[in-house]
Amino acid sequence: MPRHLTCCAVLVLGCGLGAGAVPAQEWSEPARGSATRSALMDALRPHAEWELGAPVEFVVGELRVAGDLAFAALAAQRAGGAAIDLRDTPGFLRGTLDPGMMDGTNIQALYRKSGATWVAVHHAIGATDVWFAWDPLCEEYGPVISDYCF
């Protein structure tokens, strides 16, 4: 086979093999101000306020929705952007938050839609690991977290 055809064959085969290796994005990000985005934040807010105290607003790092599943990676703050002092929170006073063992007020959540309502089924505040990359959660929430799962 002529050399230029061999190179082309290798490129074509390589492209074909590589196409299956990268999973297609299955999720979308709800737009700012959308009902879905608001519903997801509202579903998590009571959990965050239980530990961090009210009021809490979220800065969205990632927000992914696929069908009736969603994933959020957020940073919690006080209204207007003020930082939350973890040592002055209900969670710290109850002994459920330990600022020395936390990554600040970062929150990750996995949601499921039940009827018309989004429910924050799993969440963590200040996690220092990728807790949601656990096989059972990857199987259930794969469409929104597949790039975290191995």
GROMACS .gro file of N, CA and C in nm:
model
  450
    1MET      N    1   0.085  -0.117   0.000
    1MET     CA    2   0.000   0.000   0.000
    1MET      C    3   0.090   0.123   0.000
    2PRO      N    4   0.061   0.223  -0.084
    2PRO     CA    5   0.140   0.344  -0.085
    2PRO      C    6   0.137   0.412   0.052
    3ARG      N    7   0.248   0.478   0.083
    3ARG     CA    8   0.266   0.537   0.215
    3ARG      C    9   0.155   0.637   0.251
    4HIS      N   10   0.113   0.721   0.158
    4HIS     CA   11   0.010   0.820   0.189
    4HIS      C   12  -0.124   0.754   0.219
    5LEU      N   13  -0.153   0.640   0.157
    5LEU     CA   14  -0.277   0.569   0.187
    5LEU      C   15  -0.270   0.502   0.324
    6THR      N   16  -0.153   0.452   0.361
    6THR     CA   17  -0.136   0.391   0.493
    6THR      C   18  -0.162   0.494   0.602
    7CYS      N   19  -0.108   0.614   0.585
    7CYS     CA   20  -0.129   0.721   0.683
    7CYS      C   21  -0.276   0.757   0.693
    8CYS      N   22  -0.343   0.765   0.579
    8CYS     CA   23  -0.486   0.798   0.579
    8CYS      C   24  -0.566   0.688   0.648
    9ALA      N   25  -0.533   0.563   0.623
    9ALA     CA   26  -0.603   0.451   0.686
    9ALA      C   27  -0.586   0.455   0.837
   10VAL      N   28  -0.465   0.485   0.883
   10VAL     CA   29  -0.439   0.493   1.027
   10VAL      C   30  -0.520   0.608   1.088
   11LEU      N   31  -0.525   0.722   1.020
   11LEU     CA   32  -0.602   0.835   1.070
   11LEU      C   33  -0.751   0.803   1.078
   12VAL      N   34  -0.804   0.741   0.974
   12VAL     CA   35  -0.946   0.706   0.972
   12VAL      C   36  -0.978   0.607   1.083
   13LEU      N   37  -0.896   0.503   1.097
   13LEU     CA   38  -0.919   0.404   1.202
   13LEU      C   39  -0.904   0.467   1.339
   14GLY      N   40  -0.804   0.550   1.356
   14GLY     CA   41  -0.782   0.617   1.484
   14GLY      C   42  -0.898   0.706   1.522
   15CYS      N   43  -0.951   0.779   1.426
   15CYS     CA   44  -1.065   0.866   1.453
   15CYS      C   45  -1.188   0.784   1.489
   16GLY      N   46  -1.207   0.675   1.421
   16GLY     CA   47  -1.322   0.589   1.450
   16GLY      C   48  -1.313   0.528   1.588
   17LEU      N   49  -1.194   0.487   1.631
   17LEU     CA   50  -1.178   0.428   1.764
   17LEU      C   51  -1.194   0.534   1.871
   18GLY      N   52  -1.141   0.652   1.847
   18GLY     CA   53  -1.148   0.758   1.947
   18GLY      C   54  -1.289   0.810   1.967
   19ALA      N   55  -1.372   0.804   1.865
   19ALA     CA   56  -1.507   0.857   1.876
   19ALA      C   57  -1.587   0.784   1.983
   20GLY      N   58  -1.565   0.657   2.001
   20GLY     CA   59  -1.639   0.583   2.101
   20GLY      C   60  -1.583   0.601   2.241
   21ALA      N   61  -1.464   0.652   2.254
   21ALA     CA   62  -1.400   0.663   2.385
   21ALA      C   63  -1.449   0.784   2.464
   22VAL      N   64  -1.499   0.886   2.398
   22VAL     CA   65  -1.543   1.006   2.467
   22VAL      C   66  -1.696   1.005   2.474
   23PRO      N   67  -1.752   0.998   2.596
   23PRO     CA   68  -1.898   0.995   2.606
   23PRO      C   69  -1.958   1.128   2.564
   24ALA      N   70  -2.072   1.121   2.500
   24ALA     CA   71  -2.142   1.242   2.459
   24ALA      C   72  -2.201   1.309   2.583
   25GLN      N   73  -2.202   1.440   2.583
   25GLN     CA   74  -2.263   1.513   2.694
   25GLN      C   75  -2.412   1.485   2.692
   26GLU      N   76  -2.463   1.438   2.804
   26GLU     CA   77  -2.604   1.402   2.813
   26GLU      C   78  -2.686   1.506   2.887
   27TRP      N   79  -2.622   1.609   2.940
   27TRP     CA   80  -2.691   1.704   3.026
   27TRP      C   81  -2.689   1.844   2.966
   28SER      N   82  -2.770   1.931   3.025
   28SER     CA   83  -2.770   2.072   2.988
   28SER      C   84  -2.770   2.155   3.116
   29GLU      N   85  -2.731   2.281   3.105
   29GLU     CA   86  -2.732   2.371   3.221
   29GLU      C   87  -2.853   2.461   3.212
   30PRO      N   88  -2.939   2.460   3.315
   30PRO     CA   89  -3.054   2.551   3.314
   30PRO      C   90  -3.007   2.696   3.315
   31ALA      N   91  -3.072   2.778   3.237
   31ALA     CA   92  -3.035   2.919   3.225
   31ALA      C   93  -3.061   2.996   3.354
   32ARG      N   94  -2.980   3.100   3.377
   32ARG     CA   95  -3.005   3.189   3.491
   32ARG      C   96  -3.146   3.243   3.481
   33GLY      N   97  -3.215   3.246   3.595
   33GLY     CA   98  -3.350   3.299   3.598
   33GLY      C   99  -3.457   3.199   3.556
   34SER      N  100  -3.417   3.080   3.512
   34SER     CA  101  -3.517   2.981   3.468
   34SER      C  102  -3.585   2.917   3.588
   35ALA      N  103  -3.705   2.866   3.566
   35ALA     CA  104  -3.780   2.799   3.672
   35ALA      C  105  -3.705   2.677   3.723
   36THR      N  106  -3.640   2.603   3.634
   36THR     CA  107  -3.566   2.484   3.675
   36THR      C  108  -3.450   2.520   3.766
   37ARG      N  109  -3.375   2.621   3.728
   37ARG     CA  110  -3.260   2.664   3.810
   37ARG      C  111  -3.307   2.709   3.949
   38SER      N  112  -3.413   2.787   3.954
   38SER     CA  113  -3.467   2.833   4.082
   38SER      C  114  -3.516   2.716   4.166
   39ALA      N  115  -3.584   2.620   4.103
   39ALA     CA  116  -3.636   2.504   4.177
   39ALA      C  117  -3.522   2.421   4.235
   40LEU      N  118  -3.413   2.406   4.162
   40LEU     CA  119  -3.298   2.330   4.213
   40LEU      C  120  -3.235   2.401   4.332
   41MET      N  121  -3.218   2.532   4.324
   41MET     CA  122  -3.161   2.607   4.436
   41MET      C  123  -3.255   2.601   4.557
   42ASP      N  124  -3.385   2.614   4.533
   42ASP     CA  125  -3.482   2.610   4.642
   42ASP      C  126  -3.488   2.473   4.708
   43ALA      N  127  -3.464   2.366   4.633
   43ALA     CA  128  -3.465   2.231   4.690
   43ALA      C  129  -3.347   2.210   4.785
   44LEU      N  130  -3.235   2.275   4.759
   44LEU     CA  131  -3.116   2.258   4.842
   44LEU      C  132  -3.110   2.357   4.958
   45ARG      N  133  -3.174   2.471   4.941
   45ARG     CA  134  -3.162   2.579   5.040
   45ARG      C  135  -3.196   2.535   5.184
   46PRO      N  136  -3.303   2.461   5.211
   46PRO     CA  137  -3.330   2.421   5.350
   46PRO      C  138  -3.218   2.337   5.411
   47HIS      N  139  -3.156   2.251   5.333
   47HIS     CA  140  -3.044   2.170   5.382
   47HIS      C  141  -2.925   2.260   5.418
   48ALA      N  142  -2.897   2.355   5.329
   48ALA     CA  143  -2.785   2.447   5.352
   48ALA      C  144  -2.812   2.536   5.473
   49GLU      N  145  -2.934   2.587   5.483
   49GLU     CA  146  -2.966   2.676   5.595
   49GLU      C  147  -2.970   2.602   5.728
   50TRP      N  148  -3.004   2.474   5.728
   50TRP     CA  149  -3.003   2.394   5.850
   50TRP      C  150  -2.861   2.389   5.907
   51GLU      N  151  -2.763   2.373   5.821
   51GLU     CA  152  -2.624   2.364   5.866
   51GLU      C  153  -2.554   2.500   5.876
   52LEU      N  154  -2.581   2.589   5.781
   52LEU     CA  155  -2.506   2.714   5.771
   52LEU      C  156  -2.580   2.835   5.829
   53GLY      N  157  -2.709   2.820   5.857
   53GLY     CA  158  -2.790   2.931   5.903
   53GLY      C  159  -2.844   3.011   5.785
   54ALA      N  160  -2.952   3.085   5.810
   54ALA     CA  161  -3.015   3.164   5.705
   54ALA      C  162  -2.970   3.310   5.717
   55PRO      N  163  -2.972   3.380   5.607
   55PRO     CA  164  -3.002   3.337   5.471
   55PRO      C  165  -2.877   3.282   5.400
   56VAL      N  166  -2.902   3.199   5.301
   56VAL     CA  167  -2.795   3.144   5.218
   56VAL      C  168  -2.829   3.171   5.073
   57GLU      N  169  -2.732   3.219   4.999
   57GLU     CA  170  -2.747   3.225   4.853
   57GLU      C  171  -2.632   3.145   4.793
   58PHE      N  172  -2.652   3.102   4.670
   58PHE     CA  173  -2.556   3.012   4.606
   58PHE      C  174  -2.488   3.078   4.487
   59VAL      N  175  -2.359   3.050   4.474
   59VAL     CA  176  -2.284   3.083   4.353
   59VAL      C  177  -2.267   2.951   4.280
   60VAL      N  178  -2.319   2.943   4.160
   60VAL     CA  179  -2.319   2.818   4.085
   60VAL      C  180  -2.186   2.798   4.013
   61GLY      N  181  -2.121   2.686   4.043
   61GLY     CA  182  -2.002   2.645   3.970
   61GLY      C  183  -2.042   2.555   3.854
   62GLU      N  184  -2.122   2.455   3.885
   62GLU     CA  185  -2.176   2.363   3.784
   62GLU      C  186  -2.321   2.335   3.818
   63LEU      N  187  -2.404   2.327   3.715
   63LEU     CA  188  -2.544   2.288   3.732
   63LEU      C  189  -2.583   2.210   3.608
   64ARG      N  190  -2.617   2.083   3.628
   64ARG     CA  191  -2.643   1.993   3.516
   64ARG      C  192  -2.777   1.924   3.536
   65VAL      N  193  -2.854   1.918   3.428
   65VAL     CA  194  -2.983   1.850   3.431
   65VAL      C  195  -2.992   1.757   3.311
   66ALA      N  196  -3.038   1.634   3.337
   66ALA     CA  197  -3.067   1.536   3.232
   66ALA      C  198  -3.194   1.463   3.274
   67GLY      N  199  -3.303   1.493   3.207
   67GLY     CA  200  -3.430   1.429   3.242
   67GLY      C  201  -3.471   1.465   3.384
   68ASP      N  202  -3.490   1.360   3.467
   68ASP     CA  203  -3.532   1.383   3.605
   68ASP      C  204  -3.416   1.377   3.704
   69LEU      N  205  -3.292   1.394   3.654
   69LEU     CA  206  -3.173   1.393   3.738
   69LEU      C  207  -3.101   1.527   3.727
   70ALA      N  208  -3.033   1.565   3.835
   70ALA     CA  209  -2.954   1.688   3.831
   70ALA      C  210  -2.835   1.677   3.926
   71PHE      N  211  -2.734   1.758   3.897
   71PHE     CA  212  -2.614   1.768   3.980
   71PHE      C  213  -2.580   1.916   3.995
   72ALA      N  214  -2.539   1.955   4.115
   72ALA     CA  215  -2.495   2.093   4.138
   72ALA      C  216  -2.365   2.094   4.216
   73ALA      N  217  -2.276   2.185   4.179
   73ALA     CA  218  -2.156   2.217   4.256
   73ALA      C  219  -2.164   2.367   4.281
   74LEU      N  220  -2.178   2.404   4.406
   74LEU     CA  221  -2.208   2.542   4.444
   74LEU      C  222  -2.117   2.590   4.555
   75ALA      N  223  -2.114   2.720   4.574
   75ALA     CA  224  -2.052   2.779   4.692
   75ALA      C  225  -2.161   2.859   4.763
   76ALA      N  226  -2.176   2.835   4.892
   76ALA     CA  227  -2.276   2.907   4.970
   76ALA      C  228  -2.215   3.035   5.026
   77GLN      N  229  -2.297   3.139   5.030
   77GLN     CA  230  -2.254   3.267   5.087
   77GLN      C  231  -2.377   3.335   5.147
   78ARG      N  232  -2.354   3.442   5.219
   78ARG     CA  233  -2.464   3.522   5.272
   78ARG      C  234  -2.514   3.616   5.161
   79ALA      N  235  -2.634   3.666   5.181
   79ALA     CA  236  -2.692   3.760   5.084
   79ALA      C  237  -2.594   3.874   5.059
   80GLY      N  238  -2.581   3.911   4.934
   80GLY     CA  239  -2.492   4.019   4.897
   80GLY      C  240  -2.347   3.977   4.880
   81GLY      N  241  -2.318   3.849   4.898
   81GLY     CA  242  -2.183   3.799   4.874
   81GLY      C  243  -2.094   3.787   4.996
   82ALA      N  244  -2.146   3.815   5.115
   82ALA     CA  245  -2.064   3.803   5.236
   82ALA      C  246  -2.029   3.657   5.263
   83ALA      N  247  -1.907   3.635   5.309
   83ALA     CA  248  -1.861   3.499   5.341
   83ALA      C  249  -1.934   3.447   5.465
   84ILE      N  250  -1.948   3.316   5.472
   84ILE     CA  251  -2.008   3.251   5.588
   84ILE      C  252  -1.894   3.205   5.680
   85ASP      N  253  -1.899   3.249   5.805
   85ASP     CA  254  -1.802   3.204   5.905
   85ASP      C  255  -1.853   3.071   5.959
   86LEU      N  256  -1.786   2.963   5.923
   86LEU     CA  257  -1.831   2.830   5.963
   86LEU      C  258  -1.838   2.813   6.115
   87ARG      N  259  -1.757   2.887   6.188
   87ARG     CA  260  -1.758   2.874   6.335
   87ARG      C  261  -1.878   2.945   6.398
   88ASP      N  262  -1.955   3.013   6.316
   88ASP     CA  263  -2.074   3.083   6.364
   88ASP      C  264  -2.198   3.029   6.294
   89THR      N  265  -2.204   2.898   6.277
   89THR     CA  266  -2.317   2.835   6.208
   89THR      C  267  -2.386   2.735   6.301
   90PRO      N  268  -2.513   2.708   6.277
   90PRO     CA  269  -2.583   2.607   6.356
   90PRO      C  270  -2.514   2.470   6.349
   91GLY      N  271  -2.462   2.435   6.233
   91GLY     CA  272  -2.393   2.306   6.218
   91GLY      C  273  -2.270   2.296   6.307
   92PHE      N  274  -2.194   2.404   6.315
   92PHE     CA  275  -2.076   2.404   6.403
   92PHE      C  276  -2.119   2.394   6.548
   93LEU      N  277  -2.221   2.471   6.586
   93LEU     CA  278  -2.268   2.469   6.725
   93LEU      C  279  -2.326   2.334   6.764
   94ARG      N  280  -2.385   2.261   6.668
   94ARG     CA  281  -2.437   2.126   6.695
   94ARG      C  282  -2.328   2.020   6.689
   95GLY      N  283  -2.214   2.054   6.630
   95GLY     CA  284  -2.106   1.958   6.616
   95GLY      C  285  -2.111   1.876   6.489
   96THR      N  286  -2.193   1.919   6.391
   96THR     CA  287  -2.203   1.845   6.265
   96THR      C  288  -2.112   1.903   6.156
   97LEU      N  289  -2.058   2.022   6.178
   97LEU     CA  290  -1.962   2.082   6.084
   97LEU      C  291  -1.831   2.107   6.158
   98ASP      N  292  -1.721   2.068   6.096
   98ASP     CA  293  -1.588   2.090   6.153
   98ASP      C  294  -1.506   2.168   6.051
   99PRO      N  295  -1.494   2.300   6.068
   99PRO     CA  296  -1.423   2.382   5.970
   99PRO      C  297  -1.282   2.333   5.938
  100GLY      N  298  -1.215   2.270   6.032
  100GLY     CA  299  -1.081   2.219   6.008
  100GLY      C  300  -1.075   2.099   5.916
  101MET      N  301  -1.189   2.038   5.893
  101MET     CA  302  -1.196   1.918   5.808
  101MET      C  303  -1.278   1.943   5.682
  102MET      N  304  -1.303   2.070   5.649
  102MET     CA  305  -1.393   2.103   5.539
  102MET      C  306  -1.325   2.189   5.434
  103ASP      N  307  -1.380   2.182   5.313
  103ASP     CA  308  -1.341   2.270   5.204
  103ASP      C  309  -1.438   2.387   5.199
  104GLY      N  310  -1.437   2.468   5.302
  104GLY     CA  311  -1.522   2.586   5.307
  104GLY      C  312  -1.669   2.555   5.297
  105THR      N  313  -1.740   2.638   5.225
  105THR     CA  314  -1.885   2.623   5.211
  105THR      C  315  -1.924   2.569   5.074
  106ASN      N  316  -1.832   2.499   5.010
  106ASN     CA  317  -1.865   2.435   4.882
  106ASN      C  318  -1.965   2.324   4.906
  107ILE      N  319  -2.063   2.314   4.818
  107ILE     CA  320  -2.168   2.214   4.832
  107ILE      C  321  -2.184   2.142   4.699
  108GLN      N  322  -2.198   2.010   4.705
  108GLN     CA  323  -2.236   1.931   4.589
  108GLN      C  324  -2.368   1.863   4.622
  109ALA      N  325  -2.454   1.851   4.522
  109ALA     CA  326  -2.584   1.787   4.544
  109ALA      C  327  -2.624   1.706   4.422
  110LEU      N  328  -2.691   1.596   4.449
  110LEU     CA  329  -2.754   1.513   4.346
  110LEU      C  330  -2.904   1.521   4.369
  111TYR      N  331  -2.977   1.547   4.263
  111TYR     CA  332  -3.121   1.567   4.272
  111TYR      C  333  -3.195   1.463   4.189
  112ARG      N  334  -3.320   1.443   4.226
  112ARG     CA  335  -3.413   1.364   4.147
  112ARG      C  336  -3.545   1.442   4.145
  113LYS      N  337  -3.608   1.444   4.028
  113LYS     CA  338  -3.736   1.511   4.017
  113LYS      C  339  -3.846   1.411   4.051
  114SER      N  340  -3.932   1.449   4.143
  114SER     CA  341  -4.045   1.366   4.186
  114SER      C  342  -4.172   1.441   4.148
  115GLY      N  343  -4.238   1.395   4.044
  115GLY     CA  344  -4.352   1.469   3.991
  115GLY      C  345  -4.301   1.600   3.934
  116ALA      N  346  -4.350   1.712   3.989
  116ALA     CA  347  -4.305   1.844   3.943
  116ALA      C  348  -4.202   1.905   4.037
  117THR      N  349  -4.159   1.829   4.139
  117THR     CA  350  -4.073   1.884   4.244
  117THR      C  351  -3.933   1.826   4.239
  118TRP      N  352  -3.832   1.912   4.241
  118TRP     CA  353  -3.693   1.869   4.252
  118TRP      C  354  -3.661   1.843   4.399
  119VAL      N  355  -3.597   1.729   4.424
  119VAL     CA  356  -3.559   1.689   4.560
  119VAL      C  357  -3.408   1.671   4.565
  120ALA      N  358  -3.342   1.735   4.662
  120ALA     CA  359  -3.198   1.716   4.683
  120ALA      C  360  -3.182   1.586   4.762
  121VAL      N  361  -3.155   1.477   4.692
  121VAL     CA  362  -3.151   1.344   4.752
  121VAL      C  363  -3.020   1.321   4.828
  122HIS      N  364  -2.909   1.363   4.771
  122HIS     CA  365  -2.777   1.349   4.833
  122HIS      C  366  -2.707   1.485   4.826
  123HIS      N  367  -2.641   1.523   4.935
  123HIS     CA  368  -2.565   1.648   4.932
  123HIS      C  369  -2.454   1.642   5.036
  124ALA      N  370  -2.354   1.725   5.016
  124ALA     CA  371  -2.244   1.738   5.113
  124ALA      C  372  -2.198   1.883   5.114
  125ILE      N  373  -2.169   1.930   5.234
  125ILE     CA  374  -2.116   2.065   5.252
  125ILE      C  375  -1.969   2.053   5.293
  126GLY      N  376  -1.883   2.119   5.217
  126GLY     CA  377  -1.741   2.122   5.251
  126GLY      C  378  -1.665   1.993   5.227
  127ALA      N  379  -1.718   1.907   5.142
  127ALA     CA  380  -1.651   1.779   5.115
  127ALA      C  381  -1.511   1.801   5.060
  128THR      N  382  -1.418   1.719   5.104
  128THR     CA  383  -1.280   1.728   5.056
  128THR      C  384  -1.247   1.617   4.957
  129ASP      N  385  -1.347   1.539   4.920
  129ASP     CA  386  -1.329   1.434   4.820
  129ASP      C  387  -1.445   1.439   4.722
  130VAL      N  388  -1.438   1.357   4.620
  130VAL     CA  389  -1.545   1.351   4.520
  130VAL      C  390  -1.638   1.237   4.561
  131TRP      N  391  -1.712   1.258   4.668
  131TRP     CA  392  -1.798   1.157   4.729
  131TRP      C  393  -1.901   1.100   4.633
  132PHE      N  394  -1.944   1.179   4.536
  132PHE     CA  395  -2.049   1.136   4.445
  132PHE      C  396  -1.996   1.048   4.332
  133ALA      N  397  -1.864   1.024   4.327
  133ALA     CA  398  -1.807   0.935   4.225
  133ALA      C  399  -1.806   0.790   4.273
  134TRP      N  400  -1.892   0.756   4.364
  134TRP     CA  401  -1.910   0.623   4.420
  134TRP      C  402  -1.992   0.541   4.321
  135ASP      N  403  -1.953   0.417   4.297
  135ASP     CA  404  -2.016   0.334   4.193
  135ASP      C  405  -2.169   0.335   4.196
  136PRO      N  406  -2.236   0.311   4.309
  136PRO     CA  407  -2.383   0.312   4.307
  136PRO      C  408  -2.441   0.447   4.263
  137LEU      N  409  -2.379   0.557   4.304
  137LEU     CA  410  -2.428   0.688   4.261
  137LEU      C  411  -2.397   0.712   4.114
  138CYS      N  412  -2.281   0.665   4.068
  138CYS     CA  413  -2.247   0.678   3.926
  138CYS      C  414  -2.347   0.602   3.840
  139GLU      N  415  -2.388   0.486   3.885
  139GLU     CA  416  -2.487   0.408   3.810
  139GLU      C  417  -2.620   0.481   3.803
  140GLU      N  418  -2.663   0.539   3.915
  140GLU     CA  419  -2.793   0.606   3.921
  140GLU      C  420  -2.792   0.744   3.856
  141TYR      N  421  -2.686   0.820   3.876
  141TYR     CA  422  -2.680   0.959   3.831
  141TYR      C  423  -2.582   0.980   3.715
  142GLY      N  424  -2.543   0.872   3.650
  142GLY     CA  425  -2.446   0.879   3.541
  142GLY      C  426  -2.470   0.987   3.438
  143PRO      N  427  -2.594   1.009   3.394
  143PRO     CA  428  -2.615   1.112   3.292
  143PRO      C  429  -2.567   1.252   3.332
  144VAL      N  430  -2.558   1.282   3.462
  144VAL     CA  431  -2.514   1.416   3.504
  144VAL      C  432  -2.375   1.418   3.569
  145ILE      N  433  -2.316   1.299   3.597
  145ILE     CA  434  -2.184   1.298   3.661
  145ILE      C  435  -2.086   1.201   3.595
  146SER      N  436  -2.114   1.156   3.476
  146SER     CA  437  -2.031   1.052   3.413
  146SER      C  438  -1.884   1.092   3.403
  147ASP      N  439  -1.854   1.219   3.386
  147ASP     CA  440  -1.714   1.260   3.374
  147ASP      C  441  -1.639   1.253   3.508
  148TYR      N  442  -1.709   1.235   3.617
  148TYR     CA  443  -1.646   1.216   3.748
  148TYR      C  444  -1.628   1.068   3.781
  149CYS      N  445  -1.696   0.982   3.708
  149CYS     CA  446  -1.698   0.839   3.739
  149CYS      C  447  -1.598   0.763   3.653
  150PHE      N  448  -1.538   0.658   3.710
  150PHE     CA  449  -1.439   0.580   3.638
  150PHE      C  450  -1.482   0.436   3.628
   0.00000   0.00000   0.00000
